[in-house]
PDB file of C-alpha atoms in Angstrom:
ATOM      1  CA  MET A   1       0.000   0.000   0.000  1.00 83.00           C
ATOM      2  CA  ILE A   2       1.430   3.339  -1.039  1.00 95.00           C
ATOM      3  CA  SER A   3       0.542   6.196   1.270  1.00 97.00           C
ATOM      4  CA  ARG A   4       0.327   9.889   0.411  1.00 98.00           C
ATOM      5  CA  PRO A   5       3.761  11.519   0.315  1.00 98.00           C
ATOM      6  CA  ASN A   6       4.873  14.223   2.696  1.00 98.00           C
ATOM      7  CA  THR A   7       5.461  17.662   1.190  1.00 98.00           C
ATOM      8  CA  ASN A   8       9.235  17.243   1.543  1.00 98.00           C
ATOM      9  CA  GLU A   9       9.099  14.323  -0.930  1.00 98.00           C
ATOM     10  CA  TYR A  10       8.331  16.437  -4.005  1.00 98.00           C
ATOM     11  CA  SER A  11       8.956  19.904  -5.389  1.00 98.00           C
ATOM     12  CA  GLU A  12       6.702  22.915  -5.124  1.00 97.00           C
ATOM     13  CA  PHE A  13       6.010  22.587  -8.856  1.00 97.00           C
ATOM     14  CA  ALA A  14       4.959  18.939  -8.426  1.00 98.00           C
ATOM     15  CA  ALA A  15       2.525  19.915  -5.667  1.00 98.00           C
ATOM     16  CA  ARG A  16       0.107  21.076  -8.364  1.00 97.00           C
ATOM     17  CA  TYR A  17      -0.205  17.429  -9.460  1.00 98.00           C
ATOM     18  CA  VAL A  18      -0.137  15.783  -6.033  1.00 98.00           C
ATOM     19  CA  ASN A  19      -2.854  18.145  -4.809  1.00 98.00           C
ATOM     20  CA  LEU A  20      -5.191  17.063  -7.615  1.00 98.00           C
ATOM     21  CA  VAL A  21      -5.304  13.511  -6.260  1.00 98.00           C
ATOM     22  CA  GLY A  22      -8.192  12.563  -4.005  1.00 95.00           C
ATOM     23  CA  ASN A  23      -8.111  10.418  -0.886  1.00 95.00           C
ATOM     24  CA  ASP A  24      -8.873   7.007  -2.417  1.00 97.00           C
ATOM     25  CA  PRO A  25      -5.976   4.540  -2.416  1.00 98.00           C
ATOM     26  CA  ILE A  26      -3.551   5.647  -5.109  1.00 98.00           C
ATOM     27  CA  LEU A  27      -3.421   2.248  -6.801  1.00 98.00           C
ATOM     28  CA  ASP A  28      -7.212   2.297  -7.151  1.00 98.00           C
ATOM     29  CA  ILE A  29      -7.041   5.772  -8.672  1.00 98.00           C
ATOM     30  CA  LEU A  30      -4.332   4.739 -11.122  1.00 98.00           C
ATOM     31  CA  GLU A  31      -6.320   1.660 -12.148  1.00 98.00           C
ATOM     32  CA  ARG A  32      -9.516   3.655 -12.622  1.00 98.00           C
ATOM     33  CA  GLN A  33      -7.743   6.319 -14.660  1.00 98.00           C
ATOM     34  CA  LYS A  34      -6.206   3.660 -16.902  1.00 98.00           C
ATOM     35  CA  ASN A  35      -9.618   2.432 -17.976  1.00 97.00           C
ATOM     36  CA  GLU A  36     -11.320   5.832 -18.156  1.00 97.00           C
ATOM     37  CA  SER A  37      -8.540   7.369 -20.239  1.00 97.00           C
ATOM     38  CA  TYR A  38      -8.439   4.460 -22.629  1.00 97.00           C
ATOM     39  CA  GLU A  39     -12.183   4.639 -23.222  1.00 96.00           C
ATOM     40  CA  LEU A  40     -12.131   8.410 -23.647  1.00 95.00           C
ATOM     41  CA  PHE A  41      -9.228   8.518 -26.079  1.00 96.00           C
ATOM     42  CA  CYS A  42     -10.587   5.660 -28.176  1.00 94.00           C
ATOM     43  CA  SER A  43     -13.825   7.636 -28.542  1.00 94.00           C
ATOM     44  CA  LEU A  44     -12.130  10.827 -29.797  1.00 92.00           C
ATOM     45  CA  THR A  45     -10.651   9.576 -33.066  1.00 87.00           C
ATOM     46  CA  ASP A  46     -12.620  12.107 -35.132  1.00 90.00           C
ATOM     47  CA  ASN A  47     -11.141  14.992 -33.110  1.00 92.00           C
ATOM     48  CA  ALA A  48      -7.616  13.595 -32.670  1.00 96.00           C
ATOM     49  CA  MET A  49      -5.915  16.442 -34.550  1.00 96.00           C
ATOM     50  CA  TYR A  50      -7.908  19.192 -32.814  1.00 96.00           C
ATOM     51  CA  ALA A  51      -5.987  21.907 -30.951  1.00 96.00           C
ATOM     52  CA  TYR A  52      -8.005  24.647 -29.251  1.00 96.00           C
ATOM     53  CA  ALA A  53      -5.661  27.439 -30.388  1.00 96.00           C
ATOM     54  CA  GLU A  54      -2.691  28.078 -32.643  1.00 95.00           C
ATOM     55  CA  GLY A  55       0.464  26.585 -31.151  1.00 94.00           C
ATOM     56  CA  LYS A  56      -1.408  24.367 -28.663  1.00 97.00           C
ATOM     57  CA  TRP A  57      -1.070  20.605 -28.668  1.00 97.00           C
ATOM     58  CA  THR A  58      -3.460  18.323 -30.498  1.00 98.00           C
ATOM     59  CA  ILE A  59      -5.321  15.620 -28.620  1.00 98.00           C
ATOM     60  CA  LYS A  60      -2.846  13.110 -30.065  1.00 98.00           C
ATOM     61  CA  GLN A  61       0.042  15.167 -28.701  1.00 98.00           C
ATOM     62  CA  ILE A  62      -1.568  15.360 -25.270  1.00 98.00           C
ATOM     63  CA  VAL A  63      -1.955  11.581 -25.121  1.00 98.00           C
ATOM     64  CA  GLY A  64       1.630  11.082 -26.287  1.00 98.00           C
ATOM     65  CA  HIS A  65       2.879  13.620 -23.752  1.00 98.00           C
ATOM     66  CA  MET A  66       0.978  11.841 -20.985  1.00 98.00           C
ATOM     67  CA  ALA A  67       2.630   8.552 -21.989  1.00 98.00           C
ATOM     68  CA  ASP A  68       6.117  10.088 -22.125  1.00 98.00           C
ATOM     69  CA  THR A  69       5.664  11.792 -18.770  1.00 98.00           C
ATOM     70  CA  GLU A  70       4.368   8.676 -17.049  1.00 98.00           C
ATOM     71  CA  ARG A  71       7.247   6.652 -18.463  1.00 98.00           C
ATOM     72  CA  ILE A  72       9.741   9.189 -17.095  1.00 98.00           C
ATOM     73  CA  PHE A  73       8.046   9.443 -13.686  1.00 98.00           C
ATOM     74  CA  ALA A  74       7.868   5.647 -13.358  1.00 98.00           C
ATOM     75  CA  TYR A  75      11.545   5.328 -14.293  1.00 98.00           C
ATOM     76  CA  ARG A  76      12.455   7.841 -11.617  1.00 98.00           C
ATOM     77  CA  ALA A  77      10.302   5.965  -9.087  1.00 98.00           C
ATOM     78  CA  LEU A  78      12.080   2.719  -9.963  1.00 98.00           C
ATOM     79  CA  VAL A  79      15.522   4.291  -9.620  1.00 98.00           C
ATOM     80  CA  PHE A  80      14.769   6.053  -6.336  1.00 98.00           C
ATOM     81  CA  SER A  81      13.237   2.894  -4.862  1.00 98.00           C
ATOM     82  CA  HIS A  82      16.675   1.284  -5.215  1.00 98.00           C
ATOM     83  CA  GLU A  83      19.185   4.095  -4.765  1.00 97.00           C
ATOM     84  CA  SER A  84      19.468   7.738  -3.878  1.00 97.00           C
ATOM     85  CA  VAL A  85      20.925   9.397  -6.954  1.00 98.00           C
ATOM     86  CA  THR A  86      20.542  12.598  -8.923  1.00 98.00           C
ATOM     87  CA  LEU A  87      18.651  12.495 -12.205  1.00 98.00           C
ATOM     88  CA  PRO A  88      18.236  15.314 -14.724  1.00 95.00           C
ATOM     89  CA  GLY A  89      14.990  17.098 -15.388  1.00 93.00           C
ATOM     90  CA  PHE A  90      13.136  16.936 -18.672  1.00 92.00           C
ATOM     91  CA  ASP A  91      11.648  19.660 -20.784  1.00 95.00           C
ATOM     92  CA  GLN A  92       8.301  18.660 -22.261  1.00 96.00           C
ATOM     93  CA  ASP A  93       8.704  21.123 -25.121  1.00 94.00           C
ATOM     94  CA  VAL A  94      12.022  19.605 -26.192  1.00 95.00           C
ATOM     95  CA  TYR A  95      10.417  16.165 -26.145  1.00 95.00           C
ATOM     96  CA  MET A  96       7.438  17.400 -28.160  1.00 97.00           C
ATOM     97  CA  LYS A  97       9.691  18.847 -30.883  1.00 95.00           C
ATOM     98  CA  GLN A  98      11.015  15.342 -31.583  1.00 94.00           C
ATOM     99  CA  ALA A  99       7.686  13.541 -31.166  1.00 97.00           C
ATOM    100  CA  THR A 100       5.759  11.890 -33.988  1.00 97.00           C
ATOM    101  CA  PHE A 101       2.438  11.614 -32.171  1.00 98.00           C
ATOM    102  CA  ASN A 102       0.405  13.333 -34.894  1.00 98.00           C
ATOM    103  CA  ARG A 103       1.489  10.665 -37.400  1.00 97.00           C
ATOM    104  CA  ARG A 104       0.097   7.829 -35.303  1.00 97.00           C
ATOM    105  CA  PRO A 105      -3.482   6.618 -34.913  1.00 97.00           C
ATOM    106  CA  LEU A 106      -5.072   7.837 -31.682  1.00 97.00           C
ATOM    107  CA  GLU A 107      -6.018   4.251 -30.797  1.00 96.00           C
ATOM    108  CA  ASP A 108      -2.312   3.337 -30.938  1.00 97.00           C
ATOM    109  CA  LEU A 109      -1.429   6.170 -28.581  1.00 98.00           C
ATOM    110  CA  ALA A 110      -4.272   5.137 -26.238  1.00 98.00           C
ATOM    111  CA  ASP A 111      -2.948   1.553 -26.257  1.00 98.00           C
ATOM    112  CA  GLU A 112       0.537   2.805 -25.412  1.00 98.00           C
ATOM    113  CA  LEU A 113      -0.721   4.950 -22.531  1.00 98.00           C
ATOM    114  CA  LYS A 114      -2.741   2.037 -21.153  1.00 98.00           C
ATOM    115  CA  THR A 115       0.255  -0.311 -21.399  1.00 98.00           C
ATOM    116  CA  ILE A 116       2.554   2.158 -19.660  1.00 98.00           C
ATOM    117  CA  ARG A 117      -0.020   2.521 -16.867  1.00 98.00           C
ATOM    118  CA  GLU A 118      -0.177  -1.261 -16.468  1.00 98.00           C
ATOM    119  CA  CYS A 119       3.612  -1.310 -16.125  1.00 98.00           C
ATOM    120  CA  SER A 120       3.482   1.521 -13.571  1.00 98.00           C
ATOM    121  CA  LEU A 121       0.883  -0.396 -11.578  1.00 98.00           C
ATOM    122  CA  PHE A 122       3.129  -3.478 -11.473  1.00 98.00           C
ATOM    123  CA  LEU A 123       5.977  -1.279 -10.254  1.00 98.00           C
ATOM    124  CA  PHE A 124       4.008   0.401  -7.478  1.00 98.00           C
ATOM    125  CA  ARG A 125       2.102  -2.721  -6.382  1.00 98.00           C
ATOM    126  CA  ASN A 126       5.354  -4.553  -5.746  1.00 98.00           C
ATOM    127  CA  MET A 127       7.237  -1.755  -4.023  1.00 98.00           C
ATOM    128  CA  THR A 128       7.770  -2.089  -0.290  1.00 97.00           C
ATOM    129  CA  ASP A 129       6.733   0.702   2.032  1.00 97.00           C
ATOM    130  CA  ALA A 130      10.393   1.479   2.738  1.00 98.00           C
ATOM    131  CA  GLN A 131      11.218   1.604  -0.977  1.00 98.00           C
ATOM    132  CA  SER A 132       8.290   3.946  -1.644  1.00 98.00           C
ATOM    133  CA  LYS A 133       9.700   6.464   0.858  1.00 98.00           C
ATOM    134  CA  GLN A 134      13.330   6.516  -0.310  1.00 98.00           C
ATOM    135  CA  THR A 135      14.316   9.728  -2.026  1.00 98.00           C
ATOM    136  CA  GLY A 136      16.543  10.867  -4.813  1.00 98.00           C
ATOM    137  CA  ILE A 137      17.008  14.152  -6.618  1.00 98.00           C
ATOM    138  CA  ALA A 138      15.338  15.034  -9.913  1.00 98.00           C
ATOM    139  CA  SER A 139      15.133  18.468 -11.502  1.00 95.00           C
ATOM    140  CA  GLY A 140      17.095  19.759  -8.507  1.00 96.00           C
ATOM    141  CA  SER A 141      14.542  18.663  -5.880  1.00 98.00           C
ATOM    142  CA  PRO A 142      14.009  15.603  -3.677  1.00 98.00           C
ATOM    143  CA  PHE A 143      11.372  13.091  -4.778  1.00 98.00           C
ATOM    144  CA  SER A 144      10.175   9.757  -3.470  1.00 98.00           C
ATOM    145  CA  PRO A 145       8.659   6.933  -5.502  1.00 98.00           C
ATOM    146  CA  ARG A 146       5.333   7.374  -3.741  1.00 98.00           C
ATOM    147  CA  ALA A 147       5.361  11.032  -4.747  1.00 98.00           C
ATOM    148  CA  TYR A 148       5.725   9.898  -8.339  1.00 98.00           C
ATOM    149  CA  ALA A 149       2.710   7.603  -7.993  1.00 98.00           C
ATOM    150  CA  TYR A 150       0.671  10.636  -6.959  1.00 98.00           C
ATOM    151  CA  MET A 151       2.269  12.827  -9.604  1.00 98.00           C
ATOM    152  CA  ILE A 152       1.357  10.338 -12.325  1.00 98.00           C
ATOM    153  CA  ALA A 153      -2.278  10.382 -11.224  1.00 98.00           C
ATOM    154  CA  GLY A 154      -2.298  14.154 -10.757  1.00 98.00           C
ATOM    155  CA  HIS A 155      -0.620  14.814 -14.093  1.00 98.00           C
ATOM    156  CA  GLU A 156      -3.293  12.748 -15.809  1.00 98.00           C
ATOM    157  CA  GLN A 157      -6.026  14.612 -13.912  1.00 98.00           C
ATOM    158  CA  HIS A 158      -4.430  17.911 -14.927  1.00 98.00           C
ATOM    159  CA  HIS A 159      -4.679  16.970 -18.602  1.00 98.00           C
ATOM    160  CA  TRP A 160      -8.210  15.618 -18.180  1.00 97.00           C
ATOM    161  CA  ASN A 161      -9.155  19.027 -16.770  1.00 97.00           C
ATOM    162  CA  ILE A 162      -7.610  20.811 -19.752  1.00 97.00           C
ATOM    163  CA  LEU A 163      -9.334  18.444 -22.165  1.00 96.00           C
ATOM    164  CA  ARG A 164     -12.721  19.075 -20.542  1.00 94.00           C
ATOM    165  CA  GLU A 165     -12.264  22.855 -20.418  1.00 97.00           C
ATOM    166  CA  ARG A 166     -10.743  23.471 -23.841  1.00 96.00           C
ATOM    167  CA  TYR A 167     -11.144  20.468 -26.111  1.00 95.00           C
ATOM    168  CA  LEU A 168     -14.399  18.659 -25.432  1.00 90.00           C
TER     169      LEU A 168
END
């Protein structure tokens, strides 16, 4: 069971994601999101290239970004659960410049996001309590694996909120 992280286990910037997560068990939230996101994105194929304004990401790019971000957060959680090291940050805009999300079918991106979430769930389900609380440094701040579990869920919620407000 992964408990909510303390505020010293993530950066001030990451708090915006952690604070979006409710009080249900985090693994239940992650599982629920996996299914809800998959269903939503598979239903939006007609609008996959929609962006609400010039220079904003398409729905395909949002899904791809969510997959990339979860993959990075899960990697950091894995590393920090085993050793306290320093890892570099990542710039989402640099990643997006190299991305090919708009060339791919939305269903393929939805499948990828769902598969990454399943892998994240295996990681967090099998992490000991002690491992979930170990910290390392990423983007110049301390983080714990359990903080990343909450950040993954909160990051997804953040993008769901944007999708509801500006895309759907």
